[in-house]
Amino acid sequence: MKKAAKLALIIPCYNEEEVLPQSIKKLSKLYEDLQKDELITKDSQIVFVNDGSKDSTWQLIEKAHKKSSYIKGICLSRNFGHQEALLAGLYNTYAEIYITIDADLQDDIAAIKPMVKKYQEGCDIVYGVRNKRDTDSVFKRNSAILFYKLMKLLGVELVANHADFRLLSRRAVEAMSEFKEKNLFLRAIVPLVGFKSDCVYYERKKREAGQTKYPLKKMILFALKGISSFSAMPLHLITLCGMLISVLSFLLMIWTVYGYCTGSTIVGWASLMSAITFFSGITILFMGIIGEYIASIFVEVKNRPTYIIDKKLD
C-alpha cells in the first residue's frame, strides 16, 4: 500500500455559475474528509479550469480561491473545448495523482475515495464507470449504448459507460503527454497508455442546477471525432463497398449488353432513376466519410496550440 499522495482534482467549467457554488462546497468537504482519512496530503489541490465562460464562473473561482488556498484556478483565453480544458488542468498542475470530474458533479464524488484506494493498491489508471443511467433520457441512454457498440465494432478500445471521470497517476499523465494529436478523444487515448488499471462503479446523479453543456449536436460531433481519430475501419469499408459495387456494375453492364444483342431490352424510367439515386447516395455518403478524415488531417497538420492560458490562481 502506498502512502498518502498529493491529489489534484481537475474540474473543467463552462458557464457553470448556477451549479458551481454547490460543487465547491461539496468538493471542499470531500477534500477535508480525504485528509482526515490520510488518503491525500495537505498540499493537495482542487483546480477549476475556466474554459472561456461568458458568465460569472471565473469570478466565483477567484472568490473561492481567496477563501481557501487549496482551491486553484486556470482561466483559458477562450472556449477551447472540454477535452482541451482537461489537458490544461492536467499539464499545468503538479501532483502525484489526478482525478478529473465535471463541474455539475453528476458523477458521484463518493467514488473518489475508492479510486484513491485503488491507486494505493498499485493502479495507475482508475476508471469511473456508470452502473446505472436512470437519470439520462431514454434516447441518451440508448444512443450511448449504440455508440460504445459501434466503437467496439470499429476496433476502438473504450471502457463502456465511462466518460471523463477517472484517476491518473503522475506517470500516466506524463505518458499521455506523448500523444501529440489535436483531435482529442481522451476516452480512447487513456487506454492506449497501457498501465495497470481498474474500475470503480457508481450511479449517475441528476444535475442539480444549470443546463448540460453537451446537447445532441455536440454529442454527434464528439462521436465523429472519436471515430475519425481512432479507427480507419470506415475507410476500409468504403474500399470493400467500392469493389463490390464495381463487380455488380460490371455484371449489370454484361447483362445490359446481352439484352441489347438479343433484342429484349426494356426502357424503364423507374429502374433507371432507382439506380441513379442509389449510386449517387452511396457516392455522397462515401465522400462525407472521407471528408471527415481529411478534416481531421487538416486540424493536425496546422499544429495549433491545444489551449492558451490567460490567468492562473496559484
mmCIF file of C-alpha atoms in Angstrom, residues 45-241:
data_model
loop_
_atom_site.group_PDB
_atom_site.id
_atom_site.type_symbol
_atom_site.label_atom_id
_atom_site.label_comp_id
_atom_site.label_asym_id
_atom_site.label_seq_id
_atom_site.Cartn_x
_atom_site.Cartn_y
_atom_site.Cartn_z
ATOM 1 C CA GLN A 45 -5.429 20.953 -4.721
ATOM 2 C CA ILE A 46 -8.835 21.461 -6.274
ATOM 3 C CA VAL A 47 -8.195 23.016 -9.689
ATOM 4 C CA PHE A 48 -11.033 24.639 -11.636
ATOM 5 C CA VAL A 49 -10.329 25.233 -15.339
ATOM 6 C CA ASN A 50 -12.469 28.032 -16.763
ATOM 7 C CA ASP A 51 -12.981 27.171 -20.436
ATOM 8 C CA GLY A 52 -13.845 30.652 -21.725
ATOM 9 C CA SER A 53 -17.091 31.025 -19.737
ATOM 10 C CA LYS A 54 -19.212 34.066 -20.542
ATOM 11 C CA ASP A 55 -20.964 34.189 -17.161
ATOM 12 C CA SER A 56 -19.529 34.726 -13.650
ATOM 13 C CA THR A 57 -17.825 31.316 -13.431
ATOM 14 C CA TRP A 58 -14.303 32.773 -13.195
ATOM 15 C CA GLN A 59 -15.350 35.337 -10.570
ATOM 16 C CA LEU A 60 -16.752 32.524 -8.424
ATOM 17 C CA ILE A 61 -13.478 30.599 -8.774
ATOM 18 C CA GLU A 62 -11.488 33.686 -7.735
ATOM 19 C CA LYS A 63 -13.760 34.180 -4.721
ATOM 20 C CA ALA A 64 -13.348 30.543 -3.650
ATOM 21 C CA HIS A 65 -9.554 30.808 -4.055
ATOM 22 C CA LYS A 66 -9.424 33.770 -1.681
ATOM 23 C CA LYS A 67 -11.319 31.803 0.964
ATOM 24 C CA SER A 68 -9.465 28.505 0.550
ATOM 25 C CA SER A 69 -5.836 28.393 -0.564
ATOM 26 C CA TYR A 70 -6.150 24.794 -1.786
ATOM 27 C CA ILE A 71 -8.648 25.904 -4.439
ATOM 28 C CA LYS A 72 -6.753 26.900 -7.588
ATOM 29 C CA GLY A 73 -7.866 28.255 -10.940
ATOM 30 C CA ILE A 74 -6.775 28.239 -14.570
ATOM 31 C CA CYS A 75 -8.532 30.602 -16.974
ATOM 32 C CA LEU A 76 -8.234 29.844 -20.685
ATOM 33 C CA SER A 77 -8.193 32.736 -23.147
ATOM 34 C CA ARG A 78 -11.355 31.466 -24.890
ATOM 35 C CA ASN A 79 -13.565 28.393 -25.165
ATOM 36 C CA PHE A 80 -11.291 25.605 -26.458
ATOM 37 C CA GLY A 81 -13.484 22.636 -25.545
ATOM 38 C CA HIS A 82 -13.992 20.148 -22.731
ATOM 39 C CA GLN A 83 -11.116 17.802 -23.644
ATOM 40 C CA GLU A 84 -8.693 20.690 -24.104
ATOM 41 C CA ALA A 85 -9.676 22.134 -20.706
ATOM 42 C CA LEU A 86 -8.954 18.776 -19.083
ATOM 43 C CA LEU A 87 -5.454 18.719 -20.577
ATOM 44 C CA ALA A 88 -4.829 22.311 -19.475
ATOM 45 C CA GLY A 89 -5.524 21.250 -15.900
ATOM 46 C CA LEU A 90 -3.522 18.025 -16.104
ATOM 47 C CA TYR A 91 -0.436 19.517 -17.761
ATOM 48 C CA ASN A 92 -0.256 22.723 -15.699
ATOM 49 C CA THR A 93 -0.618 21.231 -12.222
ATOM 50 C CA TYR A 94 1.907 19.115 -10.357
ATOM 51 C CA ALA A 95 0.594 16.230 -8.262
ATOM 52 C CA GLU A 96 1.146 12.533 -7.667
ATOM 53 C CA ILE A 97 -2.408 11.638 -8.658
ATOM 54 C CA TYR A 98 -5.031 13.439 -10.718
ATOM 55 C CA ILE A 99 -8.795 12.960 -10.783
ATOM 56 C CA THR A 100 -10.904 14.604 -13.483
ATOM 57 C CA ILE A 101 -14.614 15.229 -12.981
ATOM 58 C CA ASP A 102 -17.218 17.584 -14.491
ATOM 59 C CA ALA A 103 -18.363 20.634 -12.541
ATOM 60 C CA ASP A 104 -22.006 19.512 -12.331
ATOM 61 C CA LEU A 105 -20.959 16.550 -10.117
ATOM 62 C CA GLN A 106 -23.419 14.194 -11.769
ATOM 63 C CA ASP A 107 -20.575 11.721 -11.448
ATOM 64 C CA ASP A 108 -20.698 10.645 -7.801
ATOM 65 C CA ILE A 109 -17.826 12.156 -5.791
ATOM 66 C CA ALA A 110 -18.256 9.303 -3.270
ATOM 67 C CA ALA A 111 -16.424 7.158 -5.845
ATOM 68 C CA ILE A 112 -13.266 9.262 -5.418
ATOM 69 C CA LYS A 113 -12.299 7.625 -2.129
ATOM 70 C CA PRO A 114 -12.256 4.056 -3.572
ATOM 71 C CA MET A 115 -10.416 5.456 -6.606
ATOM 72 C CA VAL A 116 -7.598 6.707 -4.381
ATOM 73 C CA LYS A 117 -7.515 3.351 -2.587
ATOM 74 C CA LYS A 118 -7.171 1.588 -5.956
ATOM 75 C CA TYR A 119 -4.167 3.830 -6.639
ATOM 76 C CA GLN A 120 -2.663 2.875 -3.277
ATOM 77 C CA GLU A 121 -3.039 -0.766 -4.298
ATOM 78 C CA GLY A 122 -0.892 -0.127 -7.381
ATOM 79 C CA CYS A 123 -3.205 1.106 -10.156
ATOM 80 C CA ASP A 124 -2.034 3.971 -12.368
ATOM 81 C CA ILE A 125 -5.442 4.437 -14.001
ATOM 82 C CA VAL A 126 -8.857 4.043 -12.358
ATOM 83 C CA TYR A 127 -11.988 4.490 -14.471
ATOM 84 C CA GLY A 128 -15.238 5.756 -13.013
ATOM 85 C CA VAL A 129 -17.908 3.584 -14.662
ATOM 86 C CA ARG A 130 -21.648 4.204 -14.507
ATOM 87 C CA ASN A 131 -23.544 1.073 -13.489
ATOM 88 C CA LYS A 132 -26.880 2.882 -13.791
ATOM 89 C CA ARG A 133 -28.007 5.668 -16.136
ATOM 90 C CA ASP A 134 -31.566 6.072 -14.848
ATOM 91 C CA THR A 135 -31.224 9.867 -14.747
ATOM 92 C CA ASP A 136 -30.497 10.013 -18.500
ATOM 93 C CA SER A 137 -33.272 10.220 -21.067
ATOM 94 C CA VAL A 138 -34.236 7.049 -22.951
ATOM 95 C CA PHE A 139 -32.713 8.485 -26.138
ATOM 96 C CA LYS A 140 -29.418 9.454 -24.482
ATOM 97 C CA ARG A 141 -29.138 6.108 -22.690
ATOM 98 C CA ASN A 142 -29.772 4.034 -25.828
ATOM 99 C CA SER A 143 -27.625 6.245 -28.061
ATOM 100 C CA ALA A 144 -24.733 5.843 -25.596
ATOM 101 C CA ILE A 145 -25.080 2.044 -25.704
ATOM 102 C CA LEU A 146 -25.134 2.149 -29.508
ATOM 103 C CA PHE A 147 -22.052 4.397 -29.561
ATOM 104 C CA TYR A 148 -19.979 2.046 -27.399
ATOM 105 C CA LYS A 149 -21.028 -0.954 -29.502
ATOM 106 C CA LEU A 150 -20.151 0.894 -32.712
ATOM 107 C CA MET A 151 -16.732 1.925 -31.402
ATOM 108 C CA LYS A 152 -16.000 -1.665 -30.379
ATOM 109 C CA LEU A 153 -17.057 -2.869 -33.825
ATOM 110 C CA LEU A 154 -14.666 -0.357 -35.408
ATOM 111 C CA GLY A 155 -11.802 -1.614 -33.282
ATOM 112 C CA VAL A 156 -11.543 1.325 -30.851
ATOM 113 C CA GLU A 157 -10.722 0.293 -27.268
ATOM 114 C CA LEU A 158 -13.093 2.042 -24.849
ATOM 115 C CA VAL A 159 -14.323 1.363 -21.324
ATOM 116 C CA ALA A 160 -18.110 1.091 -21.657
ATOM 117 C CA ASN A 161 -20.178 3.652 -19.717
ATOM 118 C CA HIS A 162 -17.067 5.621 -18.810
ATOM 119 C CA ALA A 163 -16.846 9.310 -19.670
ATOM 120 C CA ASP A 164 -14.080 11.535 -18.263
ATOM 121 C CA PHE A 165 -14.352 10.691 -14.572
ATOM 122 C CA ARG A 166 -11.047 8.948 -13.893
ATOM 123 C CA LEU A 167 -7.914 8.815 -11.778
ATOM 124 C CA LEU A 168 -4.473 9.093 -13.374
ATOM 125 C CA SER A 169 -1.094 8.732 -11.702
ATOM 126 C CA ARG A 170 1.696 11.178 -12.430
ATOM 127 C CA ARG A 171 3.479 8.729 -14.721
ATOM 128 C CA ALA A 172 0.224 8.012 -16.575
ATOM 129 C CA VAL A 173 -0.215 11.746 -17.267
ATOM 130 C CA GLU A 174 3.406 12.005 -18.427
ATOM 131 C CA ALA A 175 2.904 9.031 -20.747
ATOM 132 C CA MET A 176 -0.323 10.559 -22.054
ATOM 133 C CA SER A 177 1.525 13.793 -22.904
ATOM 134 C CA GLU A 178 3.460 11.822 -25.540
ATOM 135 C CA PHE A 179 0.280 11.635 -27.626
ATOM 136 C CA LYS A 180 0.509 14.793 -29.730
ATOM 137 C CA GLU A 181 -2.736 14.677 -31.745
ATOM 138 C CA LYS A 182 -5.003 17.733 -31.794
ATOM 139 C CA ASN A 183 -8.251 15.825 -32.363
ATOM 140 C CA LEU A 184 -8.624 14.904 -28.731
ATOM 141 C CA PHE A 185 -10.661 11.921 -27.615
ATOM 142 C CA LEU A 186 -9.300 11.098 -24.179
ATOM 143 C CA ARG A 187 -11.625 8.135 -23.627
ATOM 144 C CA ALA A 188 -9.657 6.278 -26.282
ATOM 145 C CA ILE A 189 -6.216 7.798 -25.584
ATOM 146 C CA VAL A 190 -6.092 6.790 -21.896
ATOM 147 C CA PRO A 191 -6.484 3.012 -22.536
ATOM 148 C CA LEU A 192 -3.572 3.241 -25.002
ATOM 149 C CA VAL A 193 -1.253 4.224 -22.131
ATOM 150 C CA GLY A 194 -1.438 0.618 -21.016
ATOM 151 C CA PHE A 195 -0.518 0.830 -17.320
ATOM 152 C CA LYS A 196 -2.294 -1.200 -14.641
ATOM 153 C CA SER A 197 -5.932 -0.093 -14.422
ATOM 154 C CA ASP A 198 -9.174 -0.895 -12.638
ATOM 155 C CA CYS A 199 -12.756 0.380 -12.418
ATOM 156 C CA VAL A 200 -14.932 1.907 -9.709
ATOM 157 C CA TYR A 201 -18.694 1.732 -10.270
ATOM 158 C CA TYR A 202 -21.250 4.371 -9.282
ATOM 159 C CA GLU A 203 -24.745 5.638 -10.041
ATOM 160 C CA ARG A 204 -25.014 8.793 -12.119
ATOM 161 C CA LYS A 205 -26.976 11.576 -10.431
ATOM 162 C CA LYS A 206 -29.273 14.272 -11.745
ATOM 163 C CA ARG A 207 -27.847 17.700 -12.499
ATOM 164 C CA GLU A 208 -28.788 19.931 -9.564
ATOM 165 C CA ALA A 209 -28.651 23.255 -11.408
ATOM 166 C CA GLY A 210 -27.897 24.733 -14.823
ATOM 167 C CA GLN A 211 -28.092 23.011 -18.176
ATOM 168 C CA THR A 212 -25.986 20.308 -19.810
ATOM 169 C CA LYS A 213 -23.119 21.569 -21.958
ATOM 170 C CA TYR A 214 -23.372 18.534 -24.239
ATOM 171 C CA PRO A 215 -26.544 18.793 -26.348
ATOM 172 C CA LEU A 216 -27.271 16.349 -29.189
ATOM 173 C CA LYS A 217 -25.246 18.307 -31.777
ATOM 174 C CA LYS A 218 -22.095 18.287 -29.632
ATOM 175 C CA MET A 219 -22.544 14.611 -28.819
ATOM 176 C CA ILE A 220 -22.707 13.705 -32.518
ATOM 177 C CA LEU A 221 -19.642 15.810 -33.368
ATOM 178 C CA PHE A 222 -17.769 14.283 -30.413
ATOM 179 C CA ALA A 223 -18.630 10.784 -31.639
ATOM 180 C CA LEU A 224 -17.463 11.606 -35.187
ATOM 181 C CA LYS A 225 -14.194 12.975 -33.807
ATOM 182 C CA GLY A 226 -13.647 9.780 -31.838
ATOM 183 C CA ILE A 227 -14.276 7.560 -34.864
ATOM 184 C CA SER A 228 -12.144 9.562 -37.292
ATOM 185 C CA SER A 229 -9.294 9.897 -34.758
ATOM 186 C CA PHE A 230 -9.013 6.263 -33.740
ATOM 187 C CA SER A 231 -10.377 3.989 -36.462
ATOM 188 C CA ALA A 232 -9.559 3.580 -40.145
ATOM 189 C CA MET A 233 -12.279 0.943 -40.455
ATOM 190 C CA PRO A 234 -14.752 3.264 -42.270
ATOM 191 C CA LEU A 235 -12.137 3.866 -44.987
ATOM 192 C CA HIS A 236 -11.584 0.122 -45.326
ATOM 193 C CA LEU A 237 -15.352 -0.390 -45.613
ATOM 194 C CA ILE A 238 -15.502 2.222 -48.371
ATOM 195 C CA THR A 239 -12.827 0.304 -50.287
ATOM 196 C CA LEU A 240 -14.680 -3.001 -49.876
ATOM 197 C CA CYS A 241 -18.024 -1.444 -50.849
#
